[in-house]
Coordinates of C-alpha atoms and ligand atoms in Angstrom, one line a residue:
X17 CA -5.8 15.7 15.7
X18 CA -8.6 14.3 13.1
X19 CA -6.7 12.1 9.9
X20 CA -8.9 11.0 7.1
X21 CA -8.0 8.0 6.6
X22 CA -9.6 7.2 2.7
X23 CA -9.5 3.4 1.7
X24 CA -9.0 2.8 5.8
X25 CA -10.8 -0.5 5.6
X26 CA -8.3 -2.0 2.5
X27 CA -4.7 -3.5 3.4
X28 CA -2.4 -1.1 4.3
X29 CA -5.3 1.3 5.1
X30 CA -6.5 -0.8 8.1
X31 CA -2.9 -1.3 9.5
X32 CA -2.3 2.4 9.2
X33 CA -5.8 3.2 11.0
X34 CA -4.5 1.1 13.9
X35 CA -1.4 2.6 14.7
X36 CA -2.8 5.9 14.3
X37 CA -5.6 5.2 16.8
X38 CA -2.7 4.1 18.6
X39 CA -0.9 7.2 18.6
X40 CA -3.9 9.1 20.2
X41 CA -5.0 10.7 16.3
X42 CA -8.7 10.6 15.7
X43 CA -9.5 8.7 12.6
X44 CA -12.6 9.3 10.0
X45 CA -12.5 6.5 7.4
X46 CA -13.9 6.9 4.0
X47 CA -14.0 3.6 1.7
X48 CA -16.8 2.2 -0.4
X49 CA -15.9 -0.9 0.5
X50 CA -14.6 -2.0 -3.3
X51 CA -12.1 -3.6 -2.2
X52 CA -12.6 -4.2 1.3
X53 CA -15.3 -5.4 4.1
X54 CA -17.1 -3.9 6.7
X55 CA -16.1 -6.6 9.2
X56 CA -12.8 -5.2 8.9
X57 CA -14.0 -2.1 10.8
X58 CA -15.0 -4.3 13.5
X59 CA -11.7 -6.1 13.5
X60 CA -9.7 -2.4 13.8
X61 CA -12.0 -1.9 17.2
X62 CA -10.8 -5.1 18.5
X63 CA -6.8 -4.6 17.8
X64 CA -7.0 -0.8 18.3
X65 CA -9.5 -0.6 21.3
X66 CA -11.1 2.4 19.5
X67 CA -13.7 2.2 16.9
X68 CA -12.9 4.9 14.2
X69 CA -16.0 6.8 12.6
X70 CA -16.7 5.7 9.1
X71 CA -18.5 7.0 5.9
X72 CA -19.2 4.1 3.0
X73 CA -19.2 6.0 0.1
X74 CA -16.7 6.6 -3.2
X75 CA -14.9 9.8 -3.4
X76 CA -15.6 10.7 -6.5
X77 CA -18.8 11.7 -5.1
X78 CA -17.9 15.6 -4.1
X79 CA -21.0 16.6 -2.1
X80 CA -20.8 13.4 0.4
X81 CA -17.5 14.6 1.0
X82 CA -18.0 18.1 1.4
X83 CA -20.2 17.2 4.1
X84 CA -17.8 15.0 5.9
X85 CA -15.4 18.3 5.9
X86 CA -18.3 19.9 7.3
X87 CA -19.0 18.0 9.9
X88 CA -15.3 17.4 11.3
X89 CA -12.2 19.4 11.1
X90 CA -9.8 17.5 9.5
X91 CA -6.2 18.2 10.2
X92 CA -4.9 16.0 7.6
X93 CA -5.6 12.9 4.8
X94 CA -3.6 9.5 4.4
X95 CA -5.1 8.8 1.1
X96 CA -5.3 5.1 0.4
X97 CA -8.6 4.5 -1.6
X98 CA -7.6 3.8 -5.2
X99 CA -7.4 0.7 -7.7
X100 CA -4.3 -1.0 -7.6
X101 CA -4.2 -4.2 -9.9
X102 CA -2.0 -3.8 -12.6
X103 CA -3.3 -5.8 -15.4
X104 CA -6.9 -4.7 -15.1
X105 CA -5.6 -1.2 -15.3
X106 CA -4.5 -2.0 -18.6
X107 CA -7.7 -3.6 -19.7
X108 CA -9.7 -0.2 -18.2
X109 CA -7.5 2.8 -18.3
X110 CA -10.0 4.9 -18.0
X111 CA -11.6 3.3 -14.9
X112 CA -8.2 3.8 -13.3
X113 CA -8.1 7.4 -14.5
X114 CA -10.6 8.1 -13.0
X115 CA -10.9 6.6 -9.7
X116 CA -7.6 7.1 -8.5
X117 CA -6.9 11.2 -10.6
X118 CA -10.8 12.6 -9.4
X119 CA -10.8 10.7 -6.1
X120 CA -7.9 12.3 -5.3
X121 CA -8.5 16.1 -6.6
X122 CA -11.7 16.1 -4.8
X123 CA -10.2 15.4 -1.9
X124 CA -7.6 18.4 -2.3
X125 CA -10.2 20.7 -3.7
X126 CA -11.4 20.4 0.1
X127 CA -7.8 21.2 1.2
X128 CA -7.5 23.9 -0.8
X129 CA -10.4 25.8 0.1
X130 CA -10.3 24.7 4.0
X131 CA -7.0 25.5 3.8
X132 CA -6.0 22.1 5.4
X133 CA -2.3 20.6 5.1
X134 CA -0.9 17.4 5.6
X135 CA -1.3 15.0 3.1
X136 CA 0.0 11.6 2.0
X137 CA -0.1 9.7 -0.4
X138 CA 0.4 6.3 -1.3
X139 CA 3.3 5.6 -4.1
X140 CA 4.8 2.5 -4.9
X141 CA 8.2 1.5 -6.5
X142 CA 6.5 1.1 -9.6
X143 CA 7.1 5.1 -10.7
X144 CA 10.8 4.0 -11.2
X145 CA 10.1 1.1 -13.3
X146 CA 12.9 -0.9 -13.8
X147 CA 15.9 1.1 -12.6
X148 CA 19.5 1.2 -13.9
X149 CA 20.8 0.5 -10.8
X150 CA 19.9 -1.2 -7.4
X151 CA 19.0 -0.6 -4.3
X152 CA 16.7 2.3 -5.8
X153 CA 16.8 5.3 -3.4
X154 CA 14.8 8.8 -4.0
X155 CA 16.8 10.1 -6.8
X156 CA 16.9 7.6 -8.9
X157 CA 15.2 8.9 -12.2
X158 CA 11.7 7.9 -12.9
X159 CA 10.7 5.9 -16.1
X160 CA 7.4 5.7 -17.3
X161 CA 5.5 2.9 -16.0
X162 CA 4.6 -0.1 -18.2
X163 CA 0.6 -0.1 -16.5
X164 CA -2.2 2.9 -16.1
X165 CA -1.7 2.2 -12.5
X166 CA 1.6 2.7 -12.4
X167 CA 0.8 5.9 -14.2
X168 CA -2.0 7.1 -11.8
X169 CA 1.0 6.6 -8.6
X170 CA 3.3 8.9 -11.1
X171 CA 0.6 11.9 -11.8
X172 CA -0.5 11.7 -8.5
X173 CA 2.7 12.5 -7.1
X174 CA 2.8 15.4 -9.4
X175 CA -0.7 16.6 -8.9
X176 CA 0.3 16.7 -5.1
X177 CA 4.1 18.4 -6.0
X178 CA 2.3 21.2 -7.9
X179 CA -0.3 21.4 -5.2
X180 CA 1.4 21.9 -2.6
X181 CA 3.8 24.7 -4.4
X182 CA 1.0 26.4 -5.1
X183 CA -1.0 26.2 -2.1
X184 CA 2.0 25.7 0.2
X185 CA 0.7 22.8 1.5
X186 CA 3.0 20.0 2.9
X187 CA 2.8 17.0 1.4
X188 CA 4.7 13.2 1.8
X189 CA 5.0 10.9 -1.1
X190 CA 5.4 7.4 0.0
X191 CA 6.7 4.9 -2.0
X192 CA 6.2 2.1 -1.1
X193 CA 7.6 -1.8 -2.4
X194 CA 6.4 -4.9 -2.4
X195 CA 4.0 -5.3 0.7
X196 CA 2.7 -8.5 2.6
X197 CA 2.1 -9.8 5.9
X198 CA -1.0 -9.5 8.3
X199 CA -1.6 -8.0 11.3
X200 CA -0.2 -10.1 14.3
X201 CA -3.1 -10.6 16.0
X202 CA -4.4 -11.9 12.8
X203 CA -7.5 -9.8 12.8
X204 CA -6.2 -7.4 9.8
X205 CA -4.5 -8.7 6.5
X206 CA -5.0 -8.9 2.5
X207 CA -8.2 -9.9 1.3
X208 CA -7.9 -10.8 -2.5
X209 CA -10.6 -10.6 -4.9
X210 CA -10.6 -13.5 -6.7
X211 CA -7.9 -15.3 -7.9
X212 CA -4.4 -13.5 -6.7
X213 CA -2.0 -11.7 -9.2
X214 CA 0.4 -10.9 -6.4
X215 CA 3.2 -13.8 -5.4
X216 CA 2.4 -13.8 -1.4
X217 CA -1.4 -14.4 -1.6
X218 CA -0.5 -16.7 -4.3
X219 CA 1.9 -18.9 -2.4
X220 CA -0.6 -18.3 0.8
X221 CA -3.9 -20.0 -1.6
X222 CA -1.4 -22.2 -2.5
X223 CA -0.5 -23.9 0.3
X224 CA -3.9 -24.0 1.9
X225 CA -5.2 -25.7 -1.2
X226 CA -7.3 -23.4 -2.6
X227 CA -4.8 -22.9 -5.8
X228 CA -3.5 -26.4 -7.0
X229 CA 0.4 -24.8 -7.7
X230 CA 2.1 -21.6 -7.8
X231 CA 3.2 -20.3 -11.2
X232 CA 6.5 -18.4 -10.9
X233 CA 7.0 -16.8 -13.7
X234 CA 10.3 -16.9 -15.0
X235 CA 13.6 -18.5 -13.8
X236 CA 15.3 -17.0 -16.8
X237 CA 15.7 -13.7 -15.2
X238 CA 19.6 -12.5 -14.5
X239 CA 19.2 -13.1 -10.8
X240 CA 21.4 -15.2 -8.8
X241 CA 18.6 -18.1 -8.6
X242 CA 16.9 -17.0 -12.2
X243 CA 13.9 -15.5 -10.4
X244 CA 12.7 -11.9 -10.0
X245 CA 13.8 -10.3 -7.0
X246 CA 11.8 -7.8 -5.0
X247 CA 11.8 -6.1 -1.7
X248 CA 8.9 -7.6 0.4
X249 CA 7.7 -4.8 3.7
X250 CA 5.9 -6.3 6.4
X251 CA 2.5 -4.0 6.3
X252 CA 2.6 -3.1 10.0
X253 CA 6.2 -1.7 9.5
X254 CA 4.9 0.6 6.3
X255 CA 2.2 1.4 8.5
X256 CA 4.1 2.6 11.3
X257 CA 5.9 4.9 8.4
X258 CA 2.7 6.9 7.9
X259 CA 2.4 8.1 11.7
X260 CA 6.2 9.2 11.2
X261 CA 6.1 10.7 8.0
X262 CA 2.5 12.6 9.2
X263 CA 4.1 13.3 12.7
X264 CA 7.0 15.2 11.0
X265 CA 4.7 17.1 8.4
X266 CA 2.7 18.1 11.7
X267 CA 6.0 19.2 13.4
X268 CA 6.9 21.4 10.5
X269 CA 7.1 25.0 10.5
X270 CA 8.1 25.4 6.7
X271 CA 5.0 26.1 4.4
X272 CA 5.8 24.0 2.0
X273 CA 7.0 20.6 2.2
X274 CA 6.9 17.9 -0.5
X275 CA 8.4 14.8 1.4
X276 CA 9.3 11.9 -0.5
X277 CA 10.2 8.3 0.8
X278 CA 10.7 4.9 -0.3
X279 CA 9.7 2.2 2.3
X280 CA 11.2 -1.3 2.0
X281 CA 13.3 -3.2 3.2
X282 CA 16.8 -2.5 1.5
X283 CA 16.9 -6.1 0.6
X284 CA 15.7 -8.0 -2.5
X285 CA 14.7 -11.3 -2.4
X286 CA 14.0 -13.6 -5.4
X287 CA 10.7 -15.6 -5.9
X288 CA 12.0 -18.8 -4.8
X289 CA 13.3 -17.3 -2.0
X290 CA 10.0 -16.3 -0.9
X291 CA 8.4 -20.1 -1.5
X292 CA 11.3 -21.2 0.7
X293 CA 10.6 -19.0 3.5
X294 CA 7.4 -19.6 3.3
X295 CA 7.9 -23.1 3.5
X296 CA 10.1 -22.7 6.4
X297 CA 8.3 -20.1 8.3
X298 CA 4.9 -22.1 8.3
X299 CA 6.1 -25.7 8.0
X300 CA 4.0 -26.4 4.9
X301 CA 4.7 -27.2 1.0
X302 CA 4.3 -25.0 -2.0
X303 CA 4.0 -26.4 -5.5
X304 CA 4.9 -24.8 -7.8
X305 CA 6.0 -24.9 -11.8
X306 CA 8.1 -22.6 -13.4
X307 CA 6.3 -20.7 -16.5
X308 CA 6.9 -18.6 -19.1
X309 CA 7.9 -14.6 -17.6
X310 CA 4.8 -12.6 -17.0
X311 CA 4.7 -9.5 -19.1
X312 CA 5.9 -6.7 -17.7
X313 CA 7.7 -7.7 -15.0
X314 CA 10.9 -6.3 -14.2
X315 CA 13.6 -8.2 -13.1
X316 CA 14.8 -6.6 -9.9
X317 CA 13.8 -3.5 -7.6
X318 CA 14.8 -3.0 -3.8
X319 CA 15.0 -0.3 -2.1
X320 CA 17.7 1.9 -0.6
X321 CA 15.8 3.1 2.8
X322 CA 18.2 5.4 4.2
X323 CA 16.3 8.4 3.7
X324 CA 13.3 7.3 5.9
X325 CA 15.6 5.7 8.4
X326 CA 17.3 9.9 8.9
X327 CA 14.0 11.8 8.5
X328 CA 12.0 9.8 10.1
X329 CA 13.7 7.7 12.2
X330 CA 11.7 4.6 10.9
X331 CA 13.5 1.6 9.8
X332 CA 11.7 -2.0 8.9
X333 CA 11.7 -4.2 11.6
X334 CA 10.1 -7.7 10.6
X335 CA 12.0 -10.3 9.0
X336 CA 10.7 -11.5 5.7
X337 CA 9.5 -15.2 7.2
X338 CA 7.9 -13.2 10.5
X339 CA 5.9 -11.3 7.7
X340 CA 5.3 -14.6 5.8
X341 CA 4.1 -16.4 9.3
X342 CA 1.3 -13.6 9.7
X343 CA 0.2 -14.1 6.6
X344 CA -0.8 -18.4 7.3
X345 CA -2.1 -17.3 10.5
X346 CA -4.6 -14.4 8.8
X347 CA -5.4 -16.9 5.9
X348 CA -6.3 -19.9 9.2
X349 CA -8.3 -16.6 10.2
X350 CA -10.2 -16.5 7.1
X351 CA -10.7 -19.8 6.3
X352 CA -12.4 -20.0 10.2
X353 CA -14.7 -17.4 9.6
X354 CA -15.9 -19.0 6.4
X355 CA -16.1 -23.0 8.3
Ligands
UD1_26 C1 3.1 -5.1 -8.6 C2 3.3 -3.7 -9.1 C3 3.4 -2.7 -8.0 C4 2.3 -2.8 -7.1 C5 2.3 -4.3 -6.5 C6 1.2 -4.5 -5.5 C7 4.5 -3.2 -11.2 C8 5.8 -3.2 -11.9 N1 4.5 -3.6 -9.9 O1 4.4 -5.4 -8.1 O2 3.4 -1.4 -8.5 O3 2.4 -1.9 -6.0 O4 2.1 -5.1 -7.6 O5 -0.1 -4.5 -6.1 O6 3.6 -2.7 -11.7 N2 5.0 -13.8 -9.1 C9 5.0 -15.2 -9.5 N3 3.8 -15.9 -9.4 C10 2.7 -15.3 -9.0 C11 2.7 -13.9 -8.7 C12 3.8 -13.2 -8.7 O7 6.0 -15.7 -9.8 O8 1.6 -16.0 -9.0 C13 6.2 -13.1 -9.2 C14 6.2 -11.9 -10.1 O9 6.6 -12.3 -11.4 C15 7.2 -11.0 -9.5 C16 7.0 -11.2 -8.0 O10 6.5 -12.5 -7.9 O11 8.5 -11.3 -9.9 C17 6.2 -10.2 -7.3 O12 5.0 -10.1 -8.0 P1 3.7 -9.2 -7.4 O13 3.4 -9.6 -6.0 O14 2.6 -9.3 -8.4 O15 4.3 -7.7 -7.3 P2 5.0 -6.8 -8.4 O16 4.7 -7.3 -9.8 O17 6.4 -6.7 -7.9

């Protein structure tokens, strides 16, 4: 079967395009390379043995991707490609309206009238904001998200809902938590623009020298060491969750499914837990200061799992300083490539 895979070059895109190549699925990436490198492509041939076909160009762009439809026939989308950092969201709303809402409509305009199903889409923990109770499982209600972004996961997972009722399409809603590692080959991982707003390419700059400390932000929080706590998913195990969720979409003979996971962990673990397995994992030093709380953090979110582990038979495997040792070996990676 053919999967467009759209933002297949970015993080969890390019893990994702690997163990679908893997699992015998022909891939067609499209990503206009915002957020990502063409190297990457490269790097998927190497760990994958396959080179996937790829199209550079944004989404928002209808008629290129009318002609990829065209050309292939697509049996399904992972769709990846949108902007993700939280505080520019808020400084361009906008922006993040409209890349992630008309990238994504496009896409299942081309559904609609190919009459294509299986879709999934990427969702993140953020459309519960911060729940009344932990571990957050699939019926916990949602709250309205403090970012754009966060809003932009919550109405695309209703655009797809009422897309997929009205189409009957089937559709899988993944939502994801907090994820970090690199591939273990060390060929595929996060490539931040910039300086870092998340904590593991943070503490990863950090202790290669390229940022002077870590700021955690806040040790006030009500959390057993005063830190925020979160559940950290090695990206190869949340990547491994999109064949399983897409195999079992495939496998269905309802007409209409709307599917809806979280992916994590089921454990939280607080910043400084993080520095310290970092530490551990890698045999290196963080720095770090405590500062003022960031705004609009929560103070905790992990997952409850269960749902993914029953209908999908998917469960993470890695342990949080396996994850963390990836990540030193990708950022040795990088930093070779740039000597
Ligand atoms: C945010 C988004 C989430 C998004 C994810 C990945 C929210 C509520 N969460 O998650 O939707 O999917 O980014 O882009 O919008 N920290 C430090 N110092 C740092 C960086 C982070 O102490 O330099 C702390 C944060 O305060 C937080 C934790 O580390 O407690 C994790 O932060 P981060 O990696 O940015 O992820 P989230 O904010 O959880």
């Amino acid at each position: 079967m053919t999967i467009l895979v759209t933002g297949g070059l970015g993080y969890i895109g390019s893990h994702t395009v690997v163990e679908l190549l893997k699992n015998n699925f022909q891939v067609i990436i499209v990503d206009d390379l915002s957020n990502s490198e063409k190297f990457i492509l490269d790097s998927i041939e190497k760990v994958a043995g396959k080179r996937p076909v790829f199209f550079p160009f944004d989404l928002k762009r209808k008629e290129l991707l009318s002609q990829v439809f065209d050309a292939y026939q697509i049996d399904g989308c992972i769709n990846f490609a949108a902007y993700k950092a939280v505080g520019e969201s808020q400084e361009k709303p906008l922006d993040y309206y409209e890349n992630n809402l008309f990238s994504l409509i496009n896409i299942l305009q081309e559904f609609k009238v190919r009459n294509i199903s299986n879709f999934i889409f990427s969702s993140s923990c953020t459309v519960y904001g911060q729940a009344d109770e932990q571990p957050i499982d699939e019926n916990t209600p949602l709250k309205t998200p403090e970012s754009s972004y966060g809003k932009t996961k919550q109405m695309g997972e209703e655009i797809l809902k009422d897309f997929a009722t009205a189409h009957q399409r089937k559709v899988s809603l993944l939502r994801y938590f907090n994820p970090i590692g690199a591939h273990p080959t060390a060929l595929l991982g996060e490539l931040p623009i910039g300086v870092p707003n998340n904590l593991v390419p943070y503490v990863t700059q950090t202790a290669s020298g390229i940022r002077e400390k870590l700021n955690i932000w806040g040790n006030d929080y009500e959390t057993e060491d005063g830190t925020a706590v979160r559940d950290y998913i090695y990206v190869v195990d949340l990547a491994k969750a999109h064949v399983k969720a897409l195999q079992k979409l495939i496998a269905s003979n309802e007409d209409t499914v709307i599917d809806i996971y979280n992916l994590g962990t089921g454990k939280g673990s607080s910043v400084l837990e993080v520095v310290e397995a970092f530490e551990t994992a890698n045999d290196v030093k963080v720095p770090y200061q405590i500062c003022e709380r960031r705004a609009g953090d929560i103070t905790i979110a992990y997952a409850n799992a269960d749902k993914a582990e029953k209908e999908l038979g998917w469960k993470a495997e890695t342990s949080l300083e396996e994850a963390l040792r990836t990540t030193w070996e990708w950022q040795k990676y990088l930093e070779s490539r740039n000597s």
